[in-house]
PDB file of C-alpha atoms and ligand atoms in Angstrom:
ATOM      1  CA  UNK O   1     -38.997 182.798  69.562  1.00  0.00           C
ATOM      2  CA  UNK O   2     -38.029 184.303  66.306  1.00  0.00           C
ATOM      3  CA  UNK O   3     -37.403 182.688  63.222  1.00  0.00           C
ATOM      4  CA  UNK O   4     -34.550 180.467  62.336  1.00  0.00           C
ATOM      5  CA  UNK O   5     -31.882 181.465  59.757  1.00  0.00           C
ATOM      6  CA  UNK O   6     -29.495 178.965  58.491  1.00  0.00           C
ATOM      7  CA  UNK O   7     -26.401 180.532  56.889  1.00  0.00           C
ATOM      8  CA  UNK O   8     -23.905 178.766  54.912  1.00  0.00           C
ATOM      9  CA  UNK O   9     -20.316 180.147  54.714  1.00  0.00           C
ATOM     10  CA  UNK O  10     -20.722 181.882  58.305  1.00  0.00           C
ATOM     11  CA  UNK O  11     -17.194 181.947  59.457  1.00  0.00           C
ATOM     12  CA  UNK O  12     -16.594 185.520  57.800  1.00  0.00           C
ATOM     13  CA  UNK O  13     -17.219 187.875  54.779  1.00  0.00           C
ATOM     14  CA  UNK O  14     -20.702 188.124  54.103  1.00  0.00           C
ATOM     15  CA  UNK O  15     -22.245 185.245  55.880  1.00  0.00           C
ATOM     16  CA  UNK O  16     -21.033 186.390  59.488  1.00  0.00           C
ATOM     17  CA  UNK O  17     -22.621 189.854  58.778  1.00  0.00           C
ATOM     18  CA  UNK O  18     -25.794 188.305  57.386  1.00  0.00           C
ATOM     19  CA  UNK O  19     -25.667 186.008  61.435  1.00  0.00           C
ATOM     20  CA  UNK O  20     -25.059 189.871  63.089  1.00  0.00           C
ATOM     21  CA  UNK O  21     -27.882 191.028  61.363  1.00  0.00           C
ATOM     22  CA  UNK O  22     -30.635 188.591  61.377  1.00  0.00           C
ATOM     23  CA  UNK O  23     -29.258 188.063  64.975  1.00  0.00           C
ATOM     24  CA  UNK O  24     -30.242 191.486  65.670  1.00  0.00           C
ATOM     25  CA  UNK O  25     -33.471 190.950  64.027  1.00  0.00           C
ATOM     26  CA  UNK O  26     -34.608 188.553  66.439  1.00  0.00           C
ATOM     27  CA  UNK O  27     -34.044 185.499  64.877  1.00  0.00           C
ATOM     28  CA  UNK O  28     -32.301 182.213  65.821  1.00  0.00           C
ATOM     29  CA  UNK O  29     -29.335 181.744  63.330  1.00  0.00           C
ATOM     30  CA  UNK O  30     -27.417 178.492  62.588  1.00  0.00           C
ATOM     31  CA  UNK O  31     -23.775 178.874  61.380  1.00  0.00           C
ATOM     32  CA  UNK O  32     -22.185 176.326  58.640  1.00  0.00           C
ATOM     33  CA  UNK O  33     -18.824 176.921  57.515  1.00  0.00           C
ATOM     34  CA  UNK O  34     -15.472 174.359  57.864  1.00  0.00           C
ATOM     35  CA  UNK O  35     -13.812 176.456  60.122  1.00  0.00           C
ATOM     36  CA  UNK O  36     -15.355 175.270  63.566  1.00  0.00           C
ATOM     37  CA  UNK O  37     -13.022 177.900  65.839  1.00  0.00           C
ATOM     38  CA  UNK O  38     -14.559 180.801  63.776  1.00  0.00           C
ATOM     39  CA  UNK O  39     -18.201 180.002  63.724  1.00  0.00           C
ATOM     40  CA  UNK O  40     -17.914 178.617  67.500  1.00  0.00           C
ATOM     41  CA  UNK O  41     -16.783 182.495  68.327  1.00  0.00           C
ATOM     42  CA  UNK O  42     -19.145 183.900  66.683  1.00  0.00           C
ATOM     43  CA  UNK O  43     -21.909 181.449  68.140  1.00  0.00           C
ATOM     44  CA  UNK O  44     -20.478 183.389  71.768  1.00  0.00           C
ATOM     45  CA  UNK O  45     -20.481 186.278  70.516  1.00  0.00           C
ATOM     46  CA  UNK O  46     -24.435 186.351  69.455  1.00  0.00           C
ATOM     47  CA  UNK O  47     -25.229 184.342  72.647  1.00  0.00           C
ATOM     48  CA  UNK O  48     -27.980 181.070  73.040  1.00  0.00           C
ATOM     49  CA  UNK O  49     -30.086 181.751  69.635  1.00  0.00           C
ATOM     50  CA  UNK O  50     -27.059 180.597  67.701  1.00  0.00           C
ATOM     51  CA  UNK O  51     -25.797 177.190  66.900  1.00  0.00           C
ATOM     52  CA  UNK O  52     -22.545 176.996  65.323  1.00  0.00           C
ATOM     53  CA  UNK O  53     -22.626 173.720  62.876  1.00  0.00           C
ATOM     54  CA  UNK O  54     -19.204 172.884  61.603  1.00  0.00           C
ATOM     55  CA  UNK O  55     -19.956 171.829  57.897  1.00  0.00           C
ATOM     56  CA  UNK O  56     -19.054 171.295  54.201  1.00  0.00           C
ATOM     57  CA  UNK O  57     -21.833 172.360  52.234  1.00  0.00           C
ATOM     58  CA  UNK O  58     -19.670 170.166  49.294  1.00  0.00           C
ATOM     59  CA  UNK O  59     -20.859 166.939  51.282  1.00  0.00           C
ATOM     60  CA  UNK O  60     -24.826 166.477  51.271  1.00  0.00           C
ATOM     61  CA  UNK O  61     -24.933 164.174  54.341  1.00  0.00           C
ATOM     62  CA  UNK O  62     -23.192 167.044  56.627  1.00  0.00           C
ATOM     63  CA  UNK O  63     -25.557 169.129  55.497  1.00  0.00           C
ATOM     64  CA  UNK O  64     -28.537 167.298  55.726  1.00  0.00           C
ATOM     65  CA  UNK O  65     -26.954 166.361  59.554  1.00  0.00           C
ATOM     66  CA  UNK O  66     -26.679 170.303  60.263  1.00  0.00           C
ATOM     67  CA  UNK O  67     -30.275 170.953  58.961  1.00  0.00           C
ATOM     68  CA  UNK O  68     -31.339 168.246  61.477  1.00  0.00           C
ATOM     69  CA  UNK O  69     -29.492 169.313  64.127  1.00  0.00           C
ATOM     70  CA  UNK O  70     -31.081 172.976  63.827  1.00  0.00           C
ATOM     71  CA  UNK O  71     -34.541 171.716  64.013  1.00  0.00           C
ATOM     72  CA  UNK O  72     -33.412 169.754  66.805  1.00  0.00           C
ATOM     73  CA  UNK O  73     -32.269 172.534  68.369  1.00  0.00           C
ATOM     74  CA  UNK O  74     -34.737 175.859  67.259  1.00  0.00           C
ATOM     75  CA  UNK O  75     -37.852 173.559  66.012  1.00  0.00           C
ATOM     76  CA  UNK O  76     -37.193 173.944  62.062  1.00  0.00           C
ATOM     77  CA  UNK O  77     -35.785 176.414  59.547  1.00  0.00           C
ATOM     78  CA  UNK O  78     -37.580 179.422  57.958  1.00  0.00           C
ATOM     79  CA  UNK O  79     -34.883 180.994  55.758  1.00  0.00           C
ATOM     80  CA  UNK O  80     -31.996 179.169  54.397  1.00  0.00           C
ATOM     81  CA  UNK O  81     -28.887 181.403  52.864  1.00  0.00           C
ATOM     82  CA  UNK O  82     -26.919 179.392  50.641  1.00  0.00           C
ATOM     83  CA  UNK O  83     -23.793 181.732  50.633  1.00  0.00           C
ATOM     84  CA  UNK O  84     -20.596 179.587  51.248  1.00  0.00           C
ATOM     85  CA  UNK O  85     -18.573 180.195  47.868  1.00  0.00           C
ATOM     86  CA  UNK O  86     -14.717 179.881  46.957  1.00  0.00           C
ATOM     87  CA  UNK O  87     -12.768 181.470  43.672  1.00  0.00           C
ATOM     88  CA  UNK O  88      -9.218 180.505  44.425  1.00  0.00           C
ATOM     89  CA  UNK O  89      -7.445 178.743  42.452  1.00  0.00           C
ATOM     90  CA  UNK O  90      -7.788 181.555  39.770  1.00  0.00           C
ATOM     91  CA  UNK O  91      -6.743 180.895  36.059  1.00  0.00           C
ATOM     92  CA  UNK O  92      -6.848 180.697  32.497  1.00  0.00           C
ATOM     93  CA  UNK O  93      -9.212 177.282  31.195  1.00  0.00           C
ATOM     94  CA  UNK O  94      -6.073 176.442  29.272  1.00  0.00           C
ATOM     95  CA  UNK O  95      -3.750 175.643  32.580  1.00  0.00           C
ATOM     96  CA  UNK O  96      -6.571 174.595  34.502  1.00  0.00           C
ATOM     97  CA  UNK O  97      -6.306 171.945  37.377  1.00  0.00           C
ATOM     98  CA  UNK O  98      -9.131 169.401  36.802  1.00  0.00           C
ATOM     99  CA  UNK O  99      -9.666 168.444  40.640  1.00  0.00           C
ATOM    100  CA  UNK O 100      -9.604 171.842  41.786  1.00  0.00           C
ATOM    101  CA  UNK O 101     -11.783 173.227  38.711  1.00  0.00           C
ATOM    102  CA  UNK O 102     -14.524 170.503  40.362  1.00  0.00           C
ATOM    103  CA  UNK O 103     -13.514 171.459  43.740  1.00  0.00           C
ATOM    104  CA  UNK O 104     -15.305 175.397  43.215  1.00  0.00           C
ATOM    105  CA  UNK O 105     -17.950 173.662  41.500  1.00  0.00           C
ATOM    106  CA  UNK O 106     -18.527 171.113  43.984  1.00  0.00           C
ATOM    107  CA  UNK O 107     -18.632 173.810  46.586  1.00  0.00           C
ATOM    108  CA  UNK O 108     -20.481 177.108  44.520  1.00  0.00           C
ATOM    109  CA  UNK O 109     -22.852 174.888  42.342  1.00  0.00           C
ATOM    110  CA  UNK O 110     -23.082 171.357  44.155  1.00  0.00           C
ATOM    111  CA  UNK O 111     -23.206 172.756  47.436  1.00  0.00           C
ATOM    112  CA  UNK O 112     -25.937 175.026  46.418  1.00  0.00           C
ATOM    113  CA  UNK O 113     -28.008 172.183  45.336  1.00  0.00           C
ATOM    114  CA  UNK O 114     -26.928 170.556  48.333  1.00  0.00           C
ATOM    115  CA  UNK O 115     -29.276 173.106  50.827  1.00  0.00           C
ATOM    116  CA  UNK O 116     -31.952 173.285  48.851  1.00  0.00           C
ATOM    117  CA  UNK O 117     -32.702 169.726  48.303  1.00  0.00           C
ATOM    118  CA  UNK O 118     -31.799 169.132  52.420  1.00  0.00           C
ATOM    119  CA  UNK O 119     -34.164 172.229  53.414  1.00  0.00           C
ATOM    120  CA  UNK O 120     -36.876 171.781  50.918  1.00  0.00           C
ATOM    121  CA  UNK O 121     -38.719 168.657  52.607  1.00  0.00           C
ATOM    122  CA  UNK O 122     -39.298 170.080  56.268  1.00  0.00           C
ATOM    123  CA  UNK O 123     -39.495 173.704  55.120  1.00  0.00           C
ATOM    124  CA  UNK O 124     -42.571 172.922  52.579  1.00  0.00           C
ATOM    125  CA  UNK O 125     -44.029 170.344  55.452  1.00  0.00           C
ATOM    126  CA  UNK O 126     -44.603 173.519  57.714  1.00  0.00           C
ATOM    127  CA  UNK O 127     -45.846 175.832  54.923  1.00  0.00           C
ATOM    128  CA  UNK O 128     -43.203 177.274  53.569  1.00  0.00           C
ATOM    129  CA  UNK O 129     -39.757 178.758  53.784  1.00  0.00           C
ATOM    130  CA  UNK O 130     -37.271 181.248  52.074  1.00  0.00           C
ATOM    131  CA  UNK O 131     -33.964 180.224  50.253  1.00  0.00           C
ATOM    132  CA  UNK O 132     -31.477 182.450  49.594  1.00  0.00           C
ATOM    133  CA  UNK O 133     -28.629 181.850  47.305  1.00  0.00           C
ATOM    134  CA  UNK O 134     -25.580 184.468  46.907  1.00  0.00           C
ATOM    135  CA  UNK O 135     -24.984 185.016  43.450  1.00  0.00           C
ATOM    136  CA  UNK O 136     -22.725 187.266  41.555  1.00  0.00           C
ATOM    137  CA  UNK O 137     -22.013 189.440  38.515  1.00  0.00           C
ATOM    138  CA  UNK O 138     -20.108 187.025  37.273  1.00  0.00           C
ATOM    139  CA  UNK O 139     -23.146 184.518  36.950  1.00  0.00           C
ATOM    140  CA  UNK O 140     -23.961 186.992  34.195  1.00  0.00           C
ATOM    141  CA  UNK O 141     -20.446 188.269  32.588  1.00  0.00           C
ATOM    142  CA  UNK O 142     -17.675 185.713  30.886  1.00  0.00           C
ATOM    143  CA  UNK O 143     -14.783 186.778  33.029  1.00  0.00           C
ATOM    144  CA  UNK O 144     -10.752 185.756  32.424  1.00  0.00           C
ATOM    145  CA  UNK O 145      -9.238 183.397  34.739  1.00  0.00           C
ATOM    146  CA  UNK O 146     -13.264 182.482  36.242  1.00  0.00           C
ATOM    147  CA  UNK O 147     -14.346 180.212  34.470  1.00  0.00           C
ATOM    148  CA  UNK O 148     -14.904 177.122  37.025  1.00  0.00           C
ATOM    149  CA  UNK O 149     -16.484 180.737  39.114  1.00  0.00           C
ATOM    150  CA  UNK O 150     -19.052 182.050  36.853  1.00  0.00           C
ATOM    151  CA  UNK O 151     -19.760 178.587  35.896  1.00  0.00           C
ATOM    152  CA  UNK O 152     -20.667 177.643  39.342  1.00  0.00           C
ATOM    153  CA  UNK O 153     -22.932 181.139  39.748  1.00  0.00           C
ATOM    154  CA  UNK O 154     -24.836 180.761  36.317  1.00  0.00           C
ATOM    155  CA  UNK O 155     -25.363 177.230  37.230  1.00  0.00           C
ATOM    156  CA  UNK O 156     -26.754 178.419  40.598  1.00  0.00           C
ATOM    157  CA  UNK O 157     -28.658 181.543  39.992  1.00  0.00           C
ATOM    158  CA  UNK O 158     -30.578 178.472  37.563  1.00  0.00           C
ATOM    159  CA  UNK O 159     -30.858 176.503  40.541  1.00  0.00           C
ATOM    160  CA  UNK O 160     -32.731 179.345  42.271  1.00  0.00           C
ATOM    161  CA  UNK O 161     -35.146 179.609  38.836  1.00  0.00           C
ATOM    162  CA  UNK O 162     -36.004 175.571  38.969  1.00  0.00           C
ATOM    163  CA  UNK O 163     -36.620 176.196  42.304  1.00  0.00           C
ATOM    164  CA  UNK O 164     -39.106 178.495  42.143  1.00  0.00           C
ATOM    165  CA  UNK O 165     -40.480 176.909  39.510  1.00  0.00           C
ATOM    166  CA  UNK O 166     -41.217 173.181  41.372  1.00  0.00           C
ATOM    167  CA  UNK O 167     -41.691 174.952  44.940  1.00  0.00           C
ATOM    168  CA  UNK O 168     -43.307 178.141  44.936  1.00  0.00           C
ATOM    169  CA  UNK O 169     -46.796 177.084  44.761  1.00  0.00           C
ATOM    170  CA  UNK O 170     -45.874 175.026  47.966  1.00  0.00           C
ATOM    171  CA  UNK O 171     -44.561 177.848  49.695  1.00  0.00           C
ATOM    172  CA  UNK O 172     -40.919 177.936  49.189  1.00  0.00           C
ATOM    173  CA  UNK O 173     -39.806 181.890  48.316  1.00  0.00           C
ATOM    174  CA  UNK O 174     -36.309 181.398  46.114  1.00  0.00           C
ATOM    175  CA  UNK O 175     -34.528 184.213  45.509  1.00  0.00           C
ATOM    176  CA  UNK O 176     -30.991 185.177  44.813  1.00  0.00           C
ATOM    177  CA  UNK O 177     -28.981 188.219  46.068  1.00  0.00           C
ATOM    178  CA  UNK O 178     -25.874 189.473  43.655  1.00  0.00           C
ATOM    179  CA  UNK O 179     -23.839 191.265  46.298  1.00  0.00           C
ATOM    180  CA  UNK O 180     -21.511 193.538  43.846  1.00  0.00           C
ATOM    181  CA  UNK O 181     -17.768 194.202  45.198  1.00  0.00           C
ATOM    182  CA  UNK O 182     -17.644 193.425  48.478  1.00  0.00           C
ATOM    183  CA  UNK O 183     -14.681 193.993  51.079  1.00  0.00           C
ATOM    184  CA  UNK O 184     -14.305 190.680  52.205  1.00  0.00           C
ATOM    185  CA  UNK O 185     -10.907 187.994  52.121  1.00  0.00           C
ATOM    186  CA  UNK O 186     -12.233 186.713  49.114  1.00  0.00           C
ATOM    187  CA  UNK O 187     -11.688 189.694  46.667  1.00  0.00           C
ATOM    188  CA  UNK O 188      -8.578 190.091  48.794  1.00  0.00           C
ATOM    189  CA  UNK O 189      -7.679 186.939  46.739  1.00  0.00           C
ATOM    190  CA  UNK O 190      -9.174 188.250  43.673  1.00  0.00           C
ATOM    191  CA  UNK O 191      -6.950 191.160  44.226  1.00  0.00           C
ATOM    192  CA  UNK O 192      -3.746 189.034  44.831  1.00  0.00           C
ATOM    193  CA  UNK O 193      -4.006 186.923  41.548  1.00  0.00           C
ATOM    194  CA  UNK O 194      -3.140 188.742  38.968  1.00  0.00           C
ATOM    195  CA  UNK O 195      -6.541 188.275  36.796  1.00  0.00           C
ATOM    196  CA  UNK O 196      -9.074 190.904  38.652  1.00  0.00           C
ATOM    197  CA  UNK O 197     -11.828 191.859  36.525  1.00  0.00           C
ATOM    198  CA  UNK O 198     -12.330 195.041  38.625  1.00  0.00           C
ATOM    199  CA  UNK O 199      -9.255 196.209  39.308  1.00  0.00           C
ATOM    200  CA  UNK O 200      -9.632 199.709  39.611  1.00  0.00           C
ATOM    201  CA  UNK O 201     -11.433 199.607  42.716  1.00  0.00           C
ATOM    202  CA  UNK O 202      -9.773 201.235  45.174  1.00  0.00           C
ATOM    203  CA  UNK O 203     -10.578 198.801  48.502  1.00  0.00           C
ATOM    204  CA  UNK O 204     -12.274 202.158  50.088  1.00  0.00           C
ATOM    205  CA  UNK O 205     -14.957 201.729  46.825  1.00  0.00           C
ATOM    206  CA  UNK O 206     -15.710 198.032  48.145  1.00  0.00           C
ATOM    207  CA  UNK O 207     -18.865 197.866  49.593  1.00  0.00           C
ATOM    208  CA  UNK O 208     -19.265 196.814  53.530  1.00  0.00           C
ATOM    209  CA  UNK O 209     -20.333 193.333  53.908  1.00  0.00           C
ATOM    210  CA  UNK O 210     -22.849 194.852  56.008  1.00  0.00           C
ATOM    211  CA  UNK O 211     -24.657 195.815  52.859  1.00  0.00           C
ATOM    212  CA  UNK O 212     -26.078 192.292  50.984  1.00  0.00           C
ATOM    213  CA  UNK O 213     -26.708 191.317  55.100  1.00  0.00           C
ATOM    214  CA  UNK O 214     -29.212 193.844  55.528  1.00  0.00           C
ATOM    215  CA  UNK O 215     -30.289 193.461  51.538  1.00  0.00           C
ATOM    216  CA  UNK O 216     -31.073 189.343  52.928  1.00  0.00           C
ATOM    217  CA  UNK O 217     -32.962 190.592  56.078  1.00  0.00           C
ATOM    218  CA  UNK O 218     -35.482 192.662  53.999  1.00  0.00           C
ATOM    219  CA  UNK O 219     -35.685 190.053  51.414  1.00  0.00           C
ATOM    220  CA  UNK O 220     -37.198 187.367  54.026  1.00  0.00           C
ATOM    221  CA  UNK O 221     -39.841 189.855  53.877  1.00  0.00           C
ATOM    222  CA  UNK O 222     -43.172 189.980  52.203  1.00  0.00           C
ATOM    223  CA  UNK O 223     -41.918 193.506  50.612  1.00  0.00           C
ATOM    224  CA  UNK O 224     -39.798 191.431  48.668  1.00  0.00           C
ATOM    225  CA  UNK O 225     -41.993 189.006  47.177  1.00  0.00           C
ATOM    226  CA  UNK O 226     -41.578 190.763  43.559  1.00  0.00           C
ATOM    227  CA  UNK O 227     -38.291 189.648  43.163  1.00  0.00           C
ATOM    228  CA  UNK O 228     -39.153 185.727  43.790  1.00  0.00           C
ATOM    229  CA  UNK O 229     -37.620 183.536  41.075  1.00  0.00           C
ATOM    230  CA  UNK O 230     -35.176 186.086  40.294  1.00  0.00           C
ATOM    231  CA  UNK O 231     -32.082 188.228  41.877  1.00  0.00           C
ATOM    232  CA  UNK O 232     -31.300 191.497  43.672  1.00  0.00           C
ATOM    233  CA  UNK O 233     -28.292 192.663  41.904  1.00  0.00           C
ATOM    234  CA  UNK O 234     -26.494 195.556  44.496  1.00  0.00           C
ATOM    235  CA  UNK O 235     -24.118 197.905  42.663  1.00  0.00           C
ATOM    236  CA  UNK O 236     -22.745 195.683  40.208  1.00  0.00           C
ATOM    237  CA  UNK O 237     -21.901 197.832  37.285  1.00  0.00           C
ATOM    238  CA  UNK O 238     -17.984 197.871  37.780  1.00  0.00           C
ATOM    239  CA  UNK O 239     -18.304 194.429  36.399  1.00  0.00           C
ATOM    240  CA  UNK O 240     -21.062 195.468  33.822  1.00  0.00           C
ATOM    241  CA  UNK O 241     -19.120 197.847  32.388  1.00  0.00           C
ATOM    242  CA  UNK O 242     -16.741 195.935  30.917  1.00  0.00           C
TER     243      UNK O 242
HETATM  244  O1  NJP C   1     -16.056 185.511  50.902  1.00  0.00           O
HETATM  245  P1  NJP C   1     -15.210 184.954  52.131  1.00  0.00           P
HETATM  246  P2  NJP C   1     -17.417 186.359  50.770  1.00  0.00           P
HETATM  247  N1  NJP C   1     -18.364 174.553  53.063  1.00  0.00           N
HETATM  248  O2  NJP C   1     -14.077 184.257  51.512  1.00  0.00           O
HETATM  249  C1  NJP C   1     -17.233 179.524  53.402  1.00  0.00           C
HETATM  250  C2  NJP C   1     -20.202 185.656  46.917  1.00  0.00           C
HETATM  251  N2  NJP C   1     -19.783 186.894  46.273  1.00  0.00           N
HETATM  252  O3  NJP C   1     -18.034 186.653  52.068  1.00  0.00           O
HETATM  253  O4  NJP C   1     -15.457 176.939  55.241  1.00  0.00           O
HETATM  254  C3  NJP C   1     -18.833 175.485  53.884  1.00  0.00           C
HETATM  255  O5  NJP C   1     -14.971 186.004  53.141  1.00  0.00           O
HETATM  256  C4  NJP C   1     -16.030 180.064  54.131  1.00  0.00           C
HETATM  257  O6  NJP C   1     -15.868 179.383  55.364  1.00  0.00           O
HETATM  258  P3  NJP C   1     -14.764 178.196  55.624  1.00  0.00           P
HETATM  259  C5  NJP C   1     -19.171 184.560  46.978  1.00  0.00           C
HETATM  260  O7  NJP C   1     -19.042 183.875  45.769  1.00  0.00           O
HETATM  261  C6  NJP C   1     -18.852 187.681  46.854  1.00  0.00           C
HETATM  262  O8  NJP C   1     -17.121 187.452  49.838  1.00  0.00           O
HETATM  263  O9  NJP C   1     -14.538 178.298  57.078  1.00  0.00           O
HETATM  264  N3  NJP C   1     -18.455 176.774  53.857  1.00  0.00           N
HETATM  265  C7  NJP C   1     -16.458 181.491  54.390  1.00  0.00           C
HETATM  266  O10 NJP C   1     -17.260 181.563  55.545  1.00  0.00           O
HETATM  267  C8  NJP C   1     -19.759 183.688  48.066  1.00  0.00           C
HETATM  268  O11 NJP C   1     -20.733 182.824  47.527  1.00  0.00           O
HETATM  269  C9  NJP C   1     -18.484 188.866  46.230  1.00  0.00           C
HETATM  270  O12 NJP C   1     -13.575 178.506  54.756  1.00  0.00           O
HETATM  271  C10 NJP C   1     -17.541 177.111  52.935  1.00  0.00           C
HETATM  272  C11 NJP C   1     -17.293 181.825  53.170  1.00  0.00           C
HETATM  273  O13 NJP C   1     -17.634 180.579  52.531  1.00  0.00           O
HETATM  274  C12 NJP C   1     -20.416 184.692  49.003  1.00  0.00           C
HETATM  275  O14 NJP C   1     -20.523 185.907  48.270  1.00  0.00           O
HETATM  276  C13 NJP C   1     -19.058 189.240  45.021  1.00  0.00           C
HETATM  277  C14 NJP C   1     -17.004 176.192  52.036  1.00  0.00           C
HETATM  278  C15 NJP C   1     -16.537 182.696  52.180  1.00  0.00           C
HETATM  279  O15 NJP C   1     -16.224 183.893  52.805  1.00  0.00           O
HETATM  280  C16 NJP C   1     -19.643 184.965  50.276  1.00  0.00           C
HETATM  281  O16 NJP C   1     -18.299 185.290  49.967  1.00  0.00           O
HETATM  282  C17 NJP C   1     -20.001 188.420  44.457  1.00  0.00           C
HETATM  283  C18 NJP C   1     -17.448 174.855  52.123  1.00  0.00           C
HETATM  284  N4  NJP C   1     -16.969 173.891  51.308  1.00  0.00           N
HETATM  285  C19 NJP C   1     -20.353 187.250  45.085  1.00  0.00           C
HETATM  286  N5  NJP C   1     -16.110 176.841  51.242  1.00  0.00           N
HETATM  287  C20 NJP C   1     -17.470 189.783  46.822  1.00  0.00           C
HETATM  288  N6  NJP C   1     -16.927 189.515  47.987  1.00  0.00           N
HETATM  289  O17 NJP C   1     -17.175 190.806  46.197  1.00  0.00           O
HETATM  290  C21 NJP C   1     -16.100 178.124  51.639  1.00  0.00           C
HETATM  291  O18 NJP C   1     -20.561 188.824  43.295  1.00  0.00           O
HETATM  292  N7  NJP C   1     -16.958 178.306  52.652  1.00  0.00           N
END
């Protein structure tokens, strides 16, 4: 068979393109996300190379349990996307809420951590792997109301730089994709808070989640092998503008 693709954050948005189009590639894909109904569709929908994994990439045992379960199931994992990610709630440090300030971190930082360290010992005891992780713009840019956001993305597009670091020279290929403005619910949020860094967008300017899925598919290749230890920023200069 093909290779095996885990995808974090596959119950819409980017990560259920990314499972459409490494599906269509050939490879096996294994879909984490909290909401079981959604990834369970889409599981039907691509047929008996998919495995839907309900998960919380916030929690490491679940995902150490769904990286188990897909080497149960497709023999072991060549490509992990670390993608899941949440902004809401959106606001100002001064009236932030503590738990939910730890919640995005816990999720966009923790869990990012979370697939690496679960994938890293099986991928590097069969040679090698690639891993994935979705940053952003705003891993880059101090933006109003995002600070527990672009917290979480600096802190992970660091993650990918350690990684390479320790794991390259055992085979590991880290990378990190910056998807720019992408029409998916979450900027629909973004859009709906009252704090949107790129407001002037019209939704028509967003770009198609279809975009950063095909951008991952040709980064699991060797023609991407310049940008290991770094990111692949996609048509982010709404936000570098400012
Ligand atoms: O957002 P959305 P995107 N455990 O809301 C999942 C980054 N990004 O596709 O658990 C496991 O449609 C959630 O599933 P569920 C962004 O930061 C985006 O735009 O069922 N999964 C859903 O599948 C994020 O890292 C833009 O709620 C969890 C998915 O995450 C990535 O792109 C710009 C989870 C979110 O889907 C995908 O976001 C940019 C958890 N604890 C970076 N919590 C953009 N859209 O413009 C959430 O620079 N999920």
């Amino acid at each position: 068979g093909g290779k095996t693709v885990m995808i974090t954050g596959a119950s819409r948005g980017i990560g259920a393109a990314a499972a459409r189009a490494f599906a269509a590639e050939g490879a096996n894909v294994v879909l984490l996300a909290r909401s079981q109904e959604a990834i369970a569709d889409l599981a039907g929908e691509i047929g008996d190379t998919a495995l839907a994994v309900p998960c919380d990439v916030s929690r490491y045992w679940e995902v150490e349990a769904a990286i188990a379960a897909a080497v149960e199931t497709f023999g072991g994992l060549d490509v992990l996307i670390n993608n899941a990610g949440v902004i809401e709630p959106i606001s100002h440090l001064v009236n932030a809420d503590p738990e939910a300030w730890s919640h995005v971190i816990d999720i966009n930082l923790k869990g990012v951590f979370n697939g690496m360290r679960a994938a890293m010992p099986g991928m590097i005891a069969r040679g090698g792997g690639t891993i994935i992780t979705i940053s952003s713009g705003a891993a880059h840019n101090a933006l109003e109301g995002w600070s527990h956001y672009c917290t979480s993305k600096a802190g992970a597009a660091m993650l990918t730089m350690c990684l390479h670091k320790e794991a390259a020279d055992q085979g590991i290929r880290a990378m990190g994709l910056s998807p720019g403005t992408v029409a998916t619910q979450m900027q629909r949020e973004i859009k709906s808070s009252g704090l949107n860094p790129v407001s002037k967008l019209e939704w028509s300017d967003h770009i198609p989640p279809d975009w950063p899925a095909r951008a991952l598919v040709w980064m699991c290749g060797a023609e991407a092998d310049d940008l290991l230890g770094t990111e692949l920023s996609l048509r982010d200069e709404e936000l570098r503008a400012r």
